[in-house]
Each structure stands twice: as structure tokens, then as C-alpha cells.
């Protein structure tokens, strides 16, 4: 990709060319003249007025602590999508440590040549490519925007309302529209959310699906209203309460209960994957799905029961004069109907239905428990003294194998995208896939070359999707990397999420012996299994009991490749804390240690190694898969 093509594709992004004193990359000069979104800034003199940028191209030249100090304040305040550093010394330890800490995309030589840019634009896809894809969609979405009332808020103030929104509120004055919106309790409740949200509101006897999209970085919110159905299309909507009316009614019922002894129970219908659905699917498609969910809930609500919308992802049914056993039975029936109803070809809400008797608790306790259900923070201790019953998602499908078969069948029928996850020598490989078909308890899936290569090495993969209640592990039965095709078998749920790594770990390029000293005078030898910036996992040739080492301080001695050391190696002589011990076989123990606040120069040695090793692995897997392209 040439520079002009790149700038044309990134016309919706802001790009900053930063330098100290004098710009050496003069090939950017023409870009600055032709493209308004490309700006050049002298870090020494113009940083006070520097705006937030999506892409940063920073000339640092010769590295100094003063220059890095200025950049630290920049990266503390702003979070660009990608950043490239251009330097006279690409092996500088201080700069590499800085780059690793702040997630710099790459460190490149400061050469005023076109090939320097080609090395950027020809690399494999990264976060910038994803952003470019998003902005291509934006052009289409901008055209669609004219069909819906659309509002933009900066902080708590409305700053823009499109023509459709102005017609809806019968004024083109933004301040008047804002006043009218804040007088509506339902709209106000939605706008008070600090994350993405959606819900039903009524304006002039018309029901709208209101969708709020939050942009915390810019302190902005976008509200879109969508409606293609009149009041009559949602059944018995006069019986649906908002949270404010519901609290008032519940307060009255609890006050009367002390005299009448009437049984009161609540049924909760939680869309537990609401946030994932909002991120993965367009507003109109999600609107249709939630409209159908709401219609079904009205059908399932019995006579004299009240349906309540507590939040965009939580609905309640308030029941009176019904035994709790009947309420639980109804909750189970609601769950079954919601699972078996095809709301949308691709969108699958993950529903968690529960019921609670509130005879023994007051209004404050009731609201506290409802809000914990809403935020999915409820724990058994919260309801141990209350009659509470929960119907988990897929409770109507008891066998794990049948549950997985149901989820995979749904993915095939509706062509749902899934994610595959593998680990290549410590690096996470996570790409999109599609389930093509099912055959004799096996599944045919697509897979990208990088993913296929990692699957070939591991012999398995992990499947992830927004409608999967848990990640699914699968064995690889057949693989054709060149055709981007695989067959998987023996699928099972993982007890915990596969995305549990706090720091990137890498395996060493060759066997790395390590000596561990413990209990003052004792020692043992072994090999490093993998290493990160704050931990080391090792295989020790000795059997340990957990109580011997767990949580104890140990001393480690090993070497790492480094050009500054004698014979190309440096000795790591450091202290650590044991956090995990497990027996590998009859002769070996796996020991994991935590590295906390390594002293200089050991912290720099480790950072340099991690940075270099990650780049090695990326190049290694690219070379390995080149033959399959």
C-alpha cells in the first residue's frame, strides 16, 4: 500500500507525525499538504495544543531519557490505535523497554526512504486494519443514519440531533430537545447508563427501541431510536411498568402485606449476553430480536401479573396470590419457550430465568437483590435466607454433549461466526471461523492458515462465541491448512475461560537450564517451560510437596540471550516467590514463581528478551505458514 492510498483509507482517522526539533522524514511533507487529517507536531514546542490521535508516527532519533519522559506523559494521556517509533538505534534497551511497556506497534530505523513505509503497510493485519474495516462500514452507516432519530451527547449535554430527531421532538433547538428528553423518565434511565444499553420507550403512542452506544474515551454517547411498529404491535403494553412505577407498586404491596398476608413473588428474565450482542450485531437486527422477546414475554405473562422492564437486559414479572411452586414452574416454562423460539437467524440471547419470594424481605433488600441480578453479581450468600430458584441457560438440555450439539447446530443453521483460540509457544492465536456442517459427531470448520498451523501443533483448539455459555475445547481429527479446513471431534466445555492469561508468556527458543535455591542451603536444577515479564514456569528434576515451597521465597540463576553480555548471554541472578507447585511425573515437579520488582539491570534484560522473543515467534509462524498461502 502506498502512502497516499493509506491516507485515503484512513481519512476518518487522525494521524500525527511527531518529531523532536527537526523532522527527518520529509517524505511526509506532501501528505501534510494534501490530507487535512495528517498533522505534524514538534514535541518540543507544540505539545500543549496536541489533540488525541488515532495513529502516531514518532521520530525519536537518538534515544534519551528526556525524550522518553515527554512521550510517557503523551501515552499516559492518550491511547492511539497504533504507534510506530523511528530511531537511530533500534536495539536500544531503554527504548525497547519503553516500547514493550506502552504496547508500541513496532520500532523502525529512522530512514527517509519509501521502503520504511512499505514495511509498515505490508505487515499482517493489526488493530489498525480492524479500525479501517470499521470506518468503511461507517460510510454506509452514515447514509443509514438519516432513517432514524439520532442524538449525540457530550457528557450530559445534547450537542447534536439529526433532522429525524428534530421532527420527532417538533423543534430544531438542541437545548429544547434536551429538556424534553430529560423530562422522560425512561429516556433518562437509559442515558444514565455508563456502558452500552438498550430498552423500550414510548413517544406519542409509538414504541421505540432506544439504543445507547457509549464512547468513554471521548465522554460521548449516541442514542438511536428505531421503530417500525405501532402501539398495537406489542401486546398489552399498557401492563408493562418501568422501574420507577414498579418500585412504587412494590412499596405499596409490601405495606399492605403486613395486613393481608398476600404472597408476593418476582420472576427475573435476564439477557446475560446483552453486552456481547450489542457489540456483535447491528442496531436494527438487535431491535427486531428484542421486540420479539418482549412480545413473547407478554404472551407468557399470566392474567393480573405485571411485566416490568428494570433495565435494557432485565425484565421482571410481579406475581401476587400465587404459591412459590407455581411461580418456579412458570419460570421454567418461560425459560423453555425462550430457548426454543427462533427470534432471529443469527442473534441468540442467552437467557437466565429465576424466581424469588419476597415475603420475608423489605423494599431496600428487594431492590438490592434485583440490582445484583441485573449486574450479574448475585452470590449464593445473598439469597441463602430467601426462597430463590434459578433456571440456568440450557437447563432443559441436561446432557453436556446435547447442549454442545444444540449450540453447534444453531451456529451451522444461522452461519454464526465463532472464534478459535490456540497457543503457539506462548503466543495467543485467535481468529474467526465458521462451522460448516456436522457429520457423525464431528464438525467441519473453516480456519485461517495461522490458526491451522497452531491447531496442527496442539492437536486441539478452543471455540468461543457470544452465545456459548462456556468456552468449548475440541480435538482436531483432520486438518488441511492449505484449504483452510479442519474437522474437530470430542467437544467439551472448559470449566474456566481460556482467556485467563494476565501477561503474555513465551517459550524459550532452546533448552534453558535453571537453578532454584530454597530453604537457605538447598538447591535443585531444571529447565524453563515458559517465561513472562512477571513469572517463570519451570520443570524441576525433584519431587516437592506443596507445603515445602508454596508462598516461599527462592533464588533463581539462569542465562538469557543478550548481545551486551559476554559470549552473547547475560546471567539472571534474581529472587522470586513460589505461587504454584504440581507434580508432572514420577521424577519432576512443575514450579511457577512470581517475579516482583526486579532490580536493574535484570528488569531490562528480561524486557529486552521478551520483546525480541515475541518478534521471533511472529516471524517464525509467518514463515511456517507461508508455504500454505
Coordinates of C-alpha atoms in Angstrom, one line a residue:
X1 CA 0.0 0.0 0.0
X2 CA 1.4 3.4 -1.0
X3 CA 1.3 6.4 1.4
X4 CA -1.5 8.2 -0.4
X5 CA -3.6 5.0 -0.6
X6 CA -3.1 4.6 3.1
X7 CA -4.1 8.1 3.9
X8 CA -7.2 7.9 1.7
X9 CA -8.3 4.7 3.6
X10 CA -7.6 6.4 6.9
X11 CA -9.4 9.6 6.1
X12 CA -11.7 9.1 9.1
X13 CA -8.7 8.7 11.4
X14 CA -6.4 11.3 12.8
X15 CA -2.7 10.8 12.1
X16 CA 0.1 12.5 13.9
X17 CA 3.7 12.8 12.7
X18 CA 5.8 13.8 15.8
X19 CA 9.4 14.8 15.9
X20 CA 12.0 16.5 18.2
X21 CA 13.4 19.8 16.9
X22 CA 13.7 18.8 13.3
X23 CA 11.7 16.4 11.1
X24 CA 13.9 14.0 9.2
X25 CA 11.1 12.0 7.5
X26 CA 10.5 14.7 4.8
X27 CA 8.5 12.2 2.7
X28 CA 5.6 13.1 4.9
X29 CA 5.6 16.7 3.7
X30 CA 3.3 16.1 0.7
X31 CA 0.9 14.1 2.9
X32 CA 0.5 17.1 5.2
X33 CA -0.4 19.4 2.3
X34 CA -3.0 17.0 0.7
X35 CA -4.7 15.4 3.7
X36 CA -6.2 17.5 6.5
X37 CA -6.3 14.6 8.9
X38 CA -2.5 14.3 8.8
X39 CA -0.7 16.7 11.1
X40 CA 3.0 17.3 12.0
X41 CA 3.9 18.3 15.6
X42 CA 7.2 19.4 17.1
X43 CA 7.2 17.6 20.5
X44 CA 9.5 20.2 22.0
X45 CA 7.3 23.3 21.2
X46 CA 3.8 22.3 20.2
X47 CA 2.6 19.6 22.6
X48 CA 0.4 21.9 24.7
X49 CA -2.1 22.0 21.9
X50 CA -1.6 18.4 20.8
X51 CA -5.0 16.7 20.1
X52 CA -5.8 13.0 20.7
X53 CA -4.6 11.0 17.6
X54 CA -5.5 7.5 16.3
X55 CA -2.2 6.8 14.6
X56 CA 1.2 8.1 15.7
X57 CA 4.4 8.1 13.7
X58 CA 7.1 9.4 16.1
X59 CA 10.7 10.3 15.1
X60 CA 12.7 9.9 18.3
X61 CA 16.2 9.9 16.6
X62 CA 18.8 9.3 19.2
X63 CA 17.3 8.0 22.5
X64 CA 17.4 10.0 25.7
X65 CA 15.6 9.9 29.0
X66 CA 14.3 13.4 28.4
X67 CA 12.6 12.5 25.1
X68 CA 11.1 9.3 26.6
X69 CA 9.8 11.3 29.6
X70 CA 7.9 13.6 27.2
X71 CA 6.4 10.6 25.5
X72 CA 5.4 8.9 28.8
X73 CA 3.2 11.9 29.5
X74 CA 1.8 11.6 26.0
X75 CA 0.9 7.9 26.3
X76 CA -0.4 8.3 29.8
X77 CA -3.0 10.8 28.5
X78 CA -3.7 9.3 25.1
X79 CA -4.2 5.7 23.8
X80 CA -3.6 5.6 20.0
X81 CA -4.6 2.6 18.0
X82 CA -1.1 2.0 16.6
X83 CA 2.2 3.7 17.2
X84 CA 5.5 3.4 15.2
X85 CA 8.8 4.7 16.7
X86 CA 11.6 5.7 14.2
X87 CA 15.0 5.7 15.9
X88 CA 18.7 5.8 15.0
X89 CA 19.3 2.7 17.3
X90 CA 16.6 0.0 17.1
X91 CA 18.5 -2.1 19.6
X92 CA 18.5 0.5 22.4
X93 CA 17.5 -1.3 25.6
X94 CA 15.8 1.7 27.2
X95 CA 13.7 2.2 24.1
X96 CA 12.7 -1.5 23.8
X97 CA 11.7 -1.5 27.5
X98 CA 9.6 1.7 26.8
X99 CA 8.0 0.1 23.6
X100 CA 7.1 -3.1 25.4
X101 CA 5.5 -1.3 28.4
X102 CA 3.4 1.0 26.3
X103 CA 2.4 -1.5 23.6
X104 CA 4.3 0.2 20.7
X105 CA 3.4 -1.5 17.4
X106 CA 7.0 -1.5 16.1
X107 CA 10.4 0.2 16.4
X108 CA 11.8 1.0 13.0
X109 CA 15.0 2.6 11.7
X110 CA 14.9 6.4 11.0
X111 CA 15.4 6.3 7.3
X112 CA 13.8 8.8 4.9
X113 CA 13.0 6.2 2.4
X114 CA 9.8 4.8 0.9
X115 CA 10.7 1.3 1.8
X116 CA 10.4 2.2 5.5
X117 CA 6.7 2.9 5.0
X118 CA 6.3 -0.1 2.9
X119 CA 7.5 -2.2 5.8
X120 CA 4.6 -0.7 7.8
X121 CA 1.8 -1.0 5.2
X122 CA 2.7 -4.5 4.1
X123 CA 2.6 -6.2 7.5
X124 CA 0.0 -8.7 8.6
X125 CA -3.3 -7.3 9.8
X126 CA -3.3 -5.5 13.2
X127 CA -5.6 -3.2 15.2
X128 CA -5.3 -0.5 12.6
X129 CA -6.7 -2.8 9.9
X130 CA -9.6 -3.7 12.1
X131 CA -10.2 0.1 12.5
X132 CA -10.1 0.7 8.8
X133 CA -12.7 -2.0 8.2
X134 CA -14.9 -0.3 10.8
X135 CA -14.6 3.0 9.1
X136 CA -15.5 1.5 5.7
X137 CA -18.7 0.4 7.4
X138 CA -19.1 3.9 8.9
X139 CA -19.7 5.4 5.4
X140 CA -22.7 3.1 5.0
X141 CA -23.9 3.7 8.5
X142 CA -23.7 7.5 7.9
X143 CA -26.2 7.0 5.0
X144 CA -28.4 4.8 7.1
X145 CA -28.4 7.4 9.9
X146 CA -30.9 9.6 8.1
X147 CA -33.6 6.9 8.6
X148 CA -33.6 7.0 12.4
X149 CA -33.8 9.7 15.1
X150 CA -30.2 10.1 16.1
X151 CA -28.8 12.1 19.1
X152 CA -25.1 12.8 20.2
X153 CA -24.4 13.7 23.8
X154 CA -21.1 15.2 25.0
X155 CA -21.0 14.3 28.7
X156 CA -24.6 15.0 29.9
X157 CA -25.4 17.6 27.3
X158 CA -27.0 17.0 23.9
X159 CA -24.8 18.5 21.2
X160 CA -26.4 17.2 18.0
X161 CA -29.8 15.9 16.9
X162 CA -30.4 14.9 13.2
X163 CA -33.4 16.0 11.1
X164 CA -35.4 12.9 12.0
X165 CA -34.9 13.6 15.7
X166 CA -35.8 17.3 15.3
X167 CA -39.1 16.3 13.6
X168 CA -39.9 13.8 16.4
X169 CA -39.5 16.5 19.1
X170 CA -41.0 19.2 16.9
X171 CA -38.1 21.7 17.3
X172 CA -34.7 22.2 15.8
X173 CA -33.4 23.8 19.1
X174 CA -31.0 21.3 20.7
X175 CA -31.5 22.8 24.2
X176 CA -35.3 22.3 23.9
X177 CA -34.9 18.7 22.7
X178 CA -32.5 18.0 25.7
X179 CA -35.1 19.4 28.2
X180 CA -37.8 17.3 26.7
X181 CA -35.6 14.2 26.8
X182 CA -34.6 14.7 30.4
X183 CA -38.2 15.0 31.4
X184 CA -38.9 11.5 30.2
X185 CA -38.0 9.0 33.0
X186 CA -37.4 6.1 30.6
X187 CA -35.0 8.1 28.4
X188 CA -33.3 9.5 31.5
X189 CA -32.8 6.0 32.9
X190 CA -31.2 4.8 29.6
X191 CA -28.9 7.9 29.4
X192 CA -27.7 7.4 33.0
X193 CA -26.0 4.1 31.9
X194 CA -22.2 4.3 31.8
X195 CA -22.0 1.4 29.3
X196 CA -23.9 0.4 26.1
X197 CA -27.6 -0.1 26.8
X198 CA -30.9 -0.6 25.1
X199 CA -34.6 -0.6 26.1
X200 CA -38.2 0.2 25.0
X201 CA -39.6 3.8 25.3
X202 CA -42.9 5.3 24.3
X203 CA -43.2 8.7 22.4
X204 CA -46.5 9.9 21.1
X205 CA -48.1 6.4 21.4
X206 CA -45.3 4.8 19.4
X207 CA -42.9 2.3 20.9
X208 CA -39.2 2.8 20.0
X209 CA -36.2 0.6 20.6
X210 CA -33.7 3.0 22.2
X211 CA -30.1 2.0 21.8
X212 CA -27.3 3.8 23.6
X213 CA -23.7 3.5 22.5
X214 CA -21.1 4.8 24.8
X215 CA -17.6 6.2 24.0
X216 CA -15.9 6.7 27.4
X217 CA -12.6 7.9 25.8
X218 CA -14.3 10.9 24.3
X219 CA -17.0 11.2 27.0
X220 CA -19.7 10.8 24.3
X221 CA -22.9 8.8 23.9
X222 CA -25.0 8.2 20.9
X223 CA -28.7 7.5 21.2
X224 CA -30.6 5.9 18.3
X225 CA -34.4 5.4 18.3
X226 CA -35.9 2.7 16.0
X227 CA -39.5 1.9 15.4
X228 CA -41.5 0.3 12.7
X229 CA -44.4 -0.8 14.8
X230 CA -47.4 1.0 16.3
X231 CA -48.6 0.6 19.9
X232 CA -50.9 -2.4 19.0
X233 CA -48.0 -4.5 17.7
X234 CA -46.6 -5.0 21.2
X235 CA -49.3 -6.9 23.1
X236 CA -50.9 -5.5 26.2
X237 CA -48.1 -2.9 26.5
X238 CA -50.2 -0.9 29.0
X239 CA -49.3 -3.5 31.6
X240 CA -45.5 -3.1 31.3
X241 CA -44.1 -0.9 34.1
X242 CA -40.8 0.9 34.1
X243 CA -38.5 0.5 37.2
X244 CA -39.8 3.7 38.8
X245 CA -43.5 2.7 38.6
X246 CA -42.6 -0.8 39.7
X247 CA -40.8 0.4 42.8
X248 CA -43.8 2.5 43.8
X249 CA -46.1 -0.5 43.3
X250 CA -43.9 -2.9 45.2
X251 CA -43.6 -0.4 48.1
X252 CA -47.5 -0.3 48.3
X253 CA -47.8 -4.1 48.1
X254 CA -45.2 -4.7 50.9
X255 CA -47.0 -2.2 53.1
X256 CA -50.3 -4.0 52.5
X257 CA -48.8 -7.4 53.0
X258 CA -48.4 -7.0 56.8
X259 CA -52.2 -6.9 57.0
X260 CA -53.3 -9.1 54.1
X261 CA -50.5 -11.7 54.2
X262 CA -50.7 -11.9 50.4
X263 CA -47.9 -13.9 48.8
X264 CA -45.7 -11.8 46.5
X265 CA -43.0 -13.2 44.1
X266 CA -40.8 -11.9 41.4
X267 CA -39.7 -13.7 38.2
X268 CA -36.5 -12.4 36.6
X269 CA -35.7 -12.8 32.9
X270 CA -32.1 -11.7 32.4
X271 CA -30.4 -11.5 28.9
X272 CA -27.0 -12.3 30.2
X273 CA -25.1 -11.8 26.9
X274 CA -26.7 -8.5 26.2
X275 CA -23.4 -6.6 26.1
X276 CA -21.9 -9.1 23.7
X277 CA -24.9 -8.9 21.4
X278 CA -24.8 -5.1 21.3
X279 CA -21.1 -5.2 20.2
X280 CA -21.5 -8.0 17.6
X281 CA -24.8 -7.1 15.9
X282 CA -26.2 -4.1 14.2
X283 CA -28.9 -2.0 16.0
X284 CA -31.7 -2.8 13.6
X285 CA -31.2 -6.6 13.8
X286 CA -30.9 -6.4 17.6
X287 CA -34.0 -4.3 17.8
X288 CA -36.0 -6.9 15.9
X289 CA -34.8 -9.7 18.2
X290 CA -35.6 -7.8 21.4
X291 CA -39.0 -6.8 20.1
X292 CA -39.8 -10.5 19.6
X293 CA -38.5 -11.4 23.0
X294 CA -40.8 -8.7 24.5
X295 CA -43.8 -9.9 22.6
X296 CA -43.2 -13.5 23.8
X297 CA -42.9 -12.3 27.4
X298 CA -46.3 -10.6 27.1
X299 CA -47.7 -13.8 25.8
X300 CA -46.2 -15.8 28.8
X301 CA -47.4 -13.3 31.4
X302 CA -50.5 -14.6 33.2
X303 CA -53.6 -12.5 33.9
X304 CA -53.1 -9.9 36.7
X305 CA -49.3 -10.3 36.6
X306 CA -47.3 -7.1 35.9
X307 CA -44.4 -7.1 33.4
X308 CA -41.6 -4.8 34.3
X309 CA -38.5 -3.5 32.4
X310 CA -35.9 -2.9 35.1
X311 CA -33.0 -2.3 32.6
X312 CA -32.2 -3.0 29.0
X313 CA -31.2 -6.5 29.8
X314 CA -33.5 -7.4 32.8
X315 CA -37.3 -7.9 32.8
X316 CA -39.4 -8.8 35.8
X317 CA -42.9 -10.4 36.3
X318 CA -44.5 -9.5 39.6
X319 CA -47.0 -12.1 40.9
X320 CA -49.5 -11.9 43.7
X321 CA -51.6 -14.6 45.4
X322 CA -49.6 -17.4 43.8
X323 CA -47.7 -20.2 45.6
X324 CA -44.0 -20.0 45.0
X325 CA -44.0 -23.5 43.5
X326 CA -46.3 -22.2 40.7
X327 CA -44.0 -19.2 40.1
X328 CA -41.0 -21.5 39.8
X329 CA -42.9 -23.7 37.4
X330 CA -43.8 -20.7 35.3
X331 CA -40.1 -19.5 35.3
X332 CA -39.1 -22.9 34.0
X333 CA -41.7 -22.7 31.3
X334 CA -40.6 -19.2 30.3
X335 CA -37.0 -20.4 30.0
X336 CA -38.0 -23.3 27.8
X337 CA -40.1 -21.1 25.5
X338 CA -37.3 -18.5 25.2
X339 CA -34.8 -21.2 24.3
X340 CA -36.9 -22.9 21.7
X341 CA -38.2 -19.8 19.9
X342 CA -36.2 -18.7 16.9
X343 CA -36.1 -14.9 17.4
X344 CA -33.5 -14.1 14.7
X345 CA -31.5 -16.2 12.3
X346 CA -28.1 -15.1 13.8
X347 CA -28.8 -13.5 17.2
X348 CA -29.2 -15.9 20.2
X349 CA -30.0 -14.2 23.5
X350 CA -28.6 -16.3 26.5
X351 CA -31.5 -16.2 29.0
X352 CA -31.2 -16.8 32.7
X353 CA -34.6 -17.1 34.4
X354 CA -35.0 -17.1 38.2
X355 CA -37.7 -16.5 40.8
X356 CA -37.8 -15.1 44.3
X357 CA -40.3 -14.9 47.1
X358 CA -40.2 -11.5 48.9
X359 CA -42.5 -12.2 51.8
X360 CA -39.6 -12.1 54.3
X361 CA -37.6 -9.1 53.0
X362 CA -38.2 -5.3 52.8
X363 CA -38.2 -2.9 49.9
X364 CA -34.5 -2.0 50.3
X365 CA -33.3 -5.6 50.3
X366 CA -35.5 -6.4 47.3
X367 CA -34.1 -3.6 45.2
X368 CA -30.5 -4.6 46.2
X369 CA -31.0 -8.2 45.1
X370 CA -32.7 -7.1 41.8
X371 CA -29.8 -4.8 41.0
X372 CA -27.3 -7.6 41.8
X373 CA -29.2 -9.9 39.4
X374 CA -29.2 -7.1 36.8
X375 CA -25.4 -6.6 37.1
X376 CA -24.8 -10.4 37.4
X377 CA -23.1 -10.0 40.8
X378 CA -25.5 -12.1 42.9
X379 CA -23.8 -14.8 45.0
X380 CA -25.4 -17.7 47.0
X381 CA -24.8 -15.8 50.3
X382 CA -27.2 -13.0 49.1
X383 CA -30.2 -15.4 48.9
X384 CA -29.4 -18.1 51.5
X385 CA -32.3 -17.0 53.7
X386 CA -34.7 -16.3 50.9
X387 CA -36.9 -18.6 48.8
X388 CA -34.9 -18.3 45.5
X389 CA -34.9 -20.5 42.4
X390 CA -32.8 -20.2 39.2
X391 CA -33.2 -21.9 35.8
X392 CA -29.8 -21.7 34.1
X393 CA -29.5 -21.4 30.4
X394 CA -30.0 -24.7 28.6
X395 CA -31.4 -26.3 31.8
X396 CA -33.9 -28.0 29.6
X397 CA -31.0 -29.8 27.9
X398 CA -29.3 -31.7 30.7
X399 CA -26.5 -33.6 29.0
X400 CA -23.4 -31.6 28.2
X401 CA -23.0 -33.3 24.8
X402 CA -26.5 -32.4 23.9
X403 CA -26.0 -28.8 25.0
X404 CA -22.9 -28.5 22.8
X405 CA -24.7 -30.2 19.9
X406 CA -27.5 -27.7 20.2
X407 CA -25.1 -24.7 20.2
X408 CA -23.1 -26.1 17.3
X409 CA -26.3 -26.9 15.3
X410 CA -27.5 -23.3 15.9
X411 CA -24.1 -22.0 14.7
X412 CA -24.4 -24.1 11.5
X413 CA -28.0 -23.2 10.7
X414 CA -27.5 -19.5 11.2
X415 CA -23.9 -19.2 10.0
X416 CA -22.8 -17.7 13.3
X417 CA -19.2 -16.6 13.4
X418 CA -17.1 -18.2 16.2
X419 CA -13.5 -17.6 17.4
X420 CA -10.8 -20.3 17.5
X421 CA -8.1 -20.0 20.2
X422 CA -4.7 -21.7 20.2
X423 CA -1.3 -21.0 21.9
X424 CA 1.8 -21.1 19.8
X425 CA 4.9 -21.2 22.1
X426 CA 3.2 -18.8 24.4
X427 CA 1.6 -16.5 21.8
X428 CA -2.3 -16.5 21.6
X429 CA -3.6 -17.1 18.1
X430 CA -7.3 -16.1 18.0
X431 CA -9.1 -15.8 14.6
X432 CA -12.6 -16.0 13.2
X433 CA -14.1 -19.3 11.9
X434 CA -17.4 -20.7 10.7
X435 CA -18.9 -24.1 11.5
X436 CA -19.7 -25.6 8.0
X437 CA -21.5 -28.8 8.8
X438 CA -22.0 -31.7 11.3
X439 CA -21.2 -35.3 10.4
X440 CA -21.1 -38.4 12.8
X441 CA -20.4 -36.4 15.9
X442 CA -17.7 -34.4 14.2
X443 CA -17.8 -30.8 12.9
X444 CA -16.3 -29.3 9.8
X445 CA -15.0 -25.8 10.4
X446 CA -13.0 -23.1 8.4
X447 CA -9.7 -21.9 9.8
X448 CA -7.1 -19.4 8.8
X449 CA -3.6 -20.6 8.0
X450 CA -2.0 -19.2 11.2
X451 CA -4.7 -20.9 13.2
X452 CA -4.5 -24.1 11.3
X453 CA -0.8 -24.3 11.9
X454 CA -1.2 -23.8 15.7
X455 CA -4.0 -26.4 15.7
X456 CA -1.8 -28.9 14.0
X457 CA 0.9 -28.5 16.7
X458 CA -1.5 -28.6 19.6
X459 CA -3.8 -31.2 18.2
X460 CA -6.8 -29.3 19.6
X461 CA -8.4 -25.9 19.7
X462 CA -10.8 -23.8 21.8
X463 CA -14.1 -22.5 20.4
X464 CA -15.6 -19.2 21.6
X465 CA -18.8 -17.4 20.7
X466 CA -21.1 -14.7 22.2
X467 CA -23.9 -17.3 22.6
X468 CA -21.7 -20.0 24.2
X469 CA -22.2 -20.1 28.0
X470 CA -18.7 -21.5 28.3
X471 CA -15.7 -22.0 26.0
X472 CA -15.6 -25.3 24.2
X473 CA -12.4 -27.5 23.8
X474 CA -12.2 -29.7 20.7
X475 CA -9.7 -32.3 19.4
X476 CA -8.5 -31.9 15.8
X477 CA -9.5 -35.0 13.8
X478 CA -8.4 -33.8 10.3
X479 CA -6.7 -30.6 9.1
X480 CA -5.9 -29.2 5.6
X481 CA -4.1 -25.9 6.2
X482 CA -3.9 -25.0 2.5
X483 CA -7.6 -25.4 2.1
X484 CA -8.3 -23.6 5.4
X485 CA -10.4 -26.5 6.6
X486 CA -10.5 -28.7 9.7
X487 CA -12.6 -31.4 11.3
X488 CA -13.0 -31.4 15.1
X489 CA -14.3 -34.0 17.5
X490 CA -14.8 -34.8 21.2
X491 CA -16.1 -31.4 22.1
X492 CA -16.4 -30.5 25.9
X493 CA -17.0 -27.4 28.0
X494 CA -14.0 -25.8 29.6
X495 CA -14.6 -25.1 33.4
X496 CA -12.9 -21.7 33.1
X497 CA -12.5 -19.1 30.3
X498 CA -9.5 -19.8 28.1
X499 CA -8.7 -16.0 28.1
X500 CA -7.3 -16.1 31.6
X501 CA -3.7 -15.0 30.9
X502 CA -2.7 -11.8 32.6
X503 CA 0.6 -11.5 30.8
X504 CA 1.9 -12.8 27.5
X505 CA 4.2 -15.9 28.1
X506 CA 6.7 -17.3 25.7
X507 CA 8.6 -20.5 25.4
X508 CA 12.4 -20.2 25.1
X509 CA 13.9 -20.9 21.7
X510 CA 16.0 -23.7 23.1
X511 CA 16.5 -25.6 26.3
X512 CA 17.3 -23.1 29.1
X513 CA 18.6 -24.7 32.4
X514 CA 17.7 -23.0 35.7
X515 CA 18.9 -23.5 39.3
X516 CA 16.5 -22.9 42.1
X517 CA 17.8 -22.3 45.6
X518 CA 15.4 -22.7 48.6
X519 CA 15.4 -23.2 52.3
X520 CA 18.7 -21.3 52.7
X521 CA 21.1 -24.0 51.6
X522 CA 19.1 -26.4 49.4
X523 CA 19.0 -26.3 45.6
X524 CA 17.6 -28.1 42.6
X525 CA 18.0 -28.0 38.8
X526 CA 15.6 -28.0 36.0
X527 CA 14.5 -26.3 32.7
X528 CA 12.4 -23.2 32.0
X529 CA 9.0 -24.1 30.5
X530 CA 7.8 -20.6 29.7
X531 CA 8.6 -17.0 30.8
X532 CA 6.8 -13.7 31.1
X533 CA 7.6 -10.2 32.4
X534 CA 6.4 -11.2 35.8
X535 CA 6.6 -15.0 36.1
X536 CA 8.6 -18.1 35.2
X537 CA 7.3 -21.7 34.9
X538 CA 9.9 -24.4 35.3
X539 CA 10.3 -28.2 35.3
X540 CA 12.4 -29.2 38.2
X541 CA 14.1 -32.6 38.5
X542 CA 13.0 -33.2 42.1
X543 CA 9.7 -34.0 43.8
X544 CA 8.4 -31.3 46.1
X545 CA 5.5 -31.4 48.5
X546 CA 3.3 -28.3 48.2
X547 CA 4.0 -27.2 51.8
X548 CA 7.7 -27.3 51.1
X549 CA 7.8 -24.4 48.7
X550 CA 4.3 -22.8 48.3
X551 CA 4.4 -19.0 49.0
X552 CA 8.1 -19.2 50.0
X553 CA 11.0 -17.0 48.7
X554 CA 13.5 -18.7 46.4
X555 CA 16.6 -17.6 44.5
X556 CA 17.0 -18.3 40.7
X557 CA 20.0 -18.5 38.5
X558 CA 19.8 -18.8 34.7
X559 CA 21.0 -17.1 31.5
X560 CA 19.2 -15.3 28.7
X561 CA 20.5 -14.3 25.2
X562 CA 21.6 -10.7 25.0
X563 CA 24.1 -9.1 22.7
X564 CA 25.6 -6.9 25.5
X565 CA 26.7 -9.9 27.6
X566 CA 29.8 -12.0 27.4
X567 CA 29.5 -14.6 24.6
X568 CA 26.0 -13.2 23.8
X569 CA 24.4 -14.1 27.2
X570 CA 23.6 -12.4 30.5
X571 CA 23.3 -14.1 33.8
X572 CA 20.0 -13.7 35.7
X573 CA 20.6 -13.9 39.4
X574 CA 17.3 -13.0 41.0
X575 CA 14.8 -13.6 43.8
X576 CA 11.2 -14.8 43.3
X577 CA 8.1 -16.1 45.2
X578 CA 6.7 -19.6 44.5
X579 CA 3.0 -19.4 43.6
X580 CA 2.2 -22.9 42.2
X581 CA 3.5 -26.4 42.6
X582 CA 2.3 -29.6 40.8
X583 CA 3.8 -33.0 40.1
X584 CA 4.5 -33.5 36.4
X585 CA 5.6 -37.2 36.5
X586 CA 7.4 -39.6 38.8
X587 CA 10.6 -37.5 38.8
X588 CA 9.7 -33.9 38.0
X589 CA 7.7 -31.0 39.6
X590 CA 6.3 -28.0 37.9
X591 CA 7.1 -24.8 39.8
X592 CA 5.7 -21.4 38.9
X593 CA 7.3 -18.3 40.5
X594 CA 6.3 -14.6 40.6
X595 CA 9.0 -12.0 39.7
X596 CA 8.2 -8.8 41.6
X597 CA 10.1 -5.6 41.1
X598 CA 13.2 -6.9 39.6
X599 CA 16.3 -4.8 40.3
X600 CA 18.3 -3.2 37.5
X601 CA 19.7 -4.4 35.1
X602 CA 17.7 -7.7 35.4
X603 CA 14.4 -6.0 34.6
X604 CA 15.9 -4.5 31.4
X605 CA 17.4 -7.9 30.4
X606 CA 14.0 -9.6 30.8
X607 CA 12.1 -6.9 28.9
X608 CA 14.6 -7.0 26.1
X609 CA 14.3 -10.8 25.9
X610 CA 10.5 -10.8 25.9
X611 CA 10.3 -8.1 23.2
X612 CA 12.9 -9.9 21.0
X613 CA 11.4 -13.4 21.5
X614 CA 7.8 -12.2 20.7
X615 CA 9.1 -10.8 17.4
X616 CA 11.0 -14.0 16.7
X617 CA 7.8 -16.1 17.2
X618 CA 5.7 -13.8 15.0
X619 CA 8.3 -14.1 12.2
X620 CA 8.6 -17.8 12.8
X621 CA 4.9 -18.6 12.5
X622 CA 4.6 -16.4 9.4
X623 CA 7.5 -18.3 7.7
X624 CA 6.0 -21.6 8.7
X625 CA 2.6 -20.8 7.1
X626 CA 4.0 -19.1 4.0
X627 CA 4.0 -22.4 2.2
X628 CA 0.3 -22.8 2.7
X629 CA -0.6 -19.4 1.2

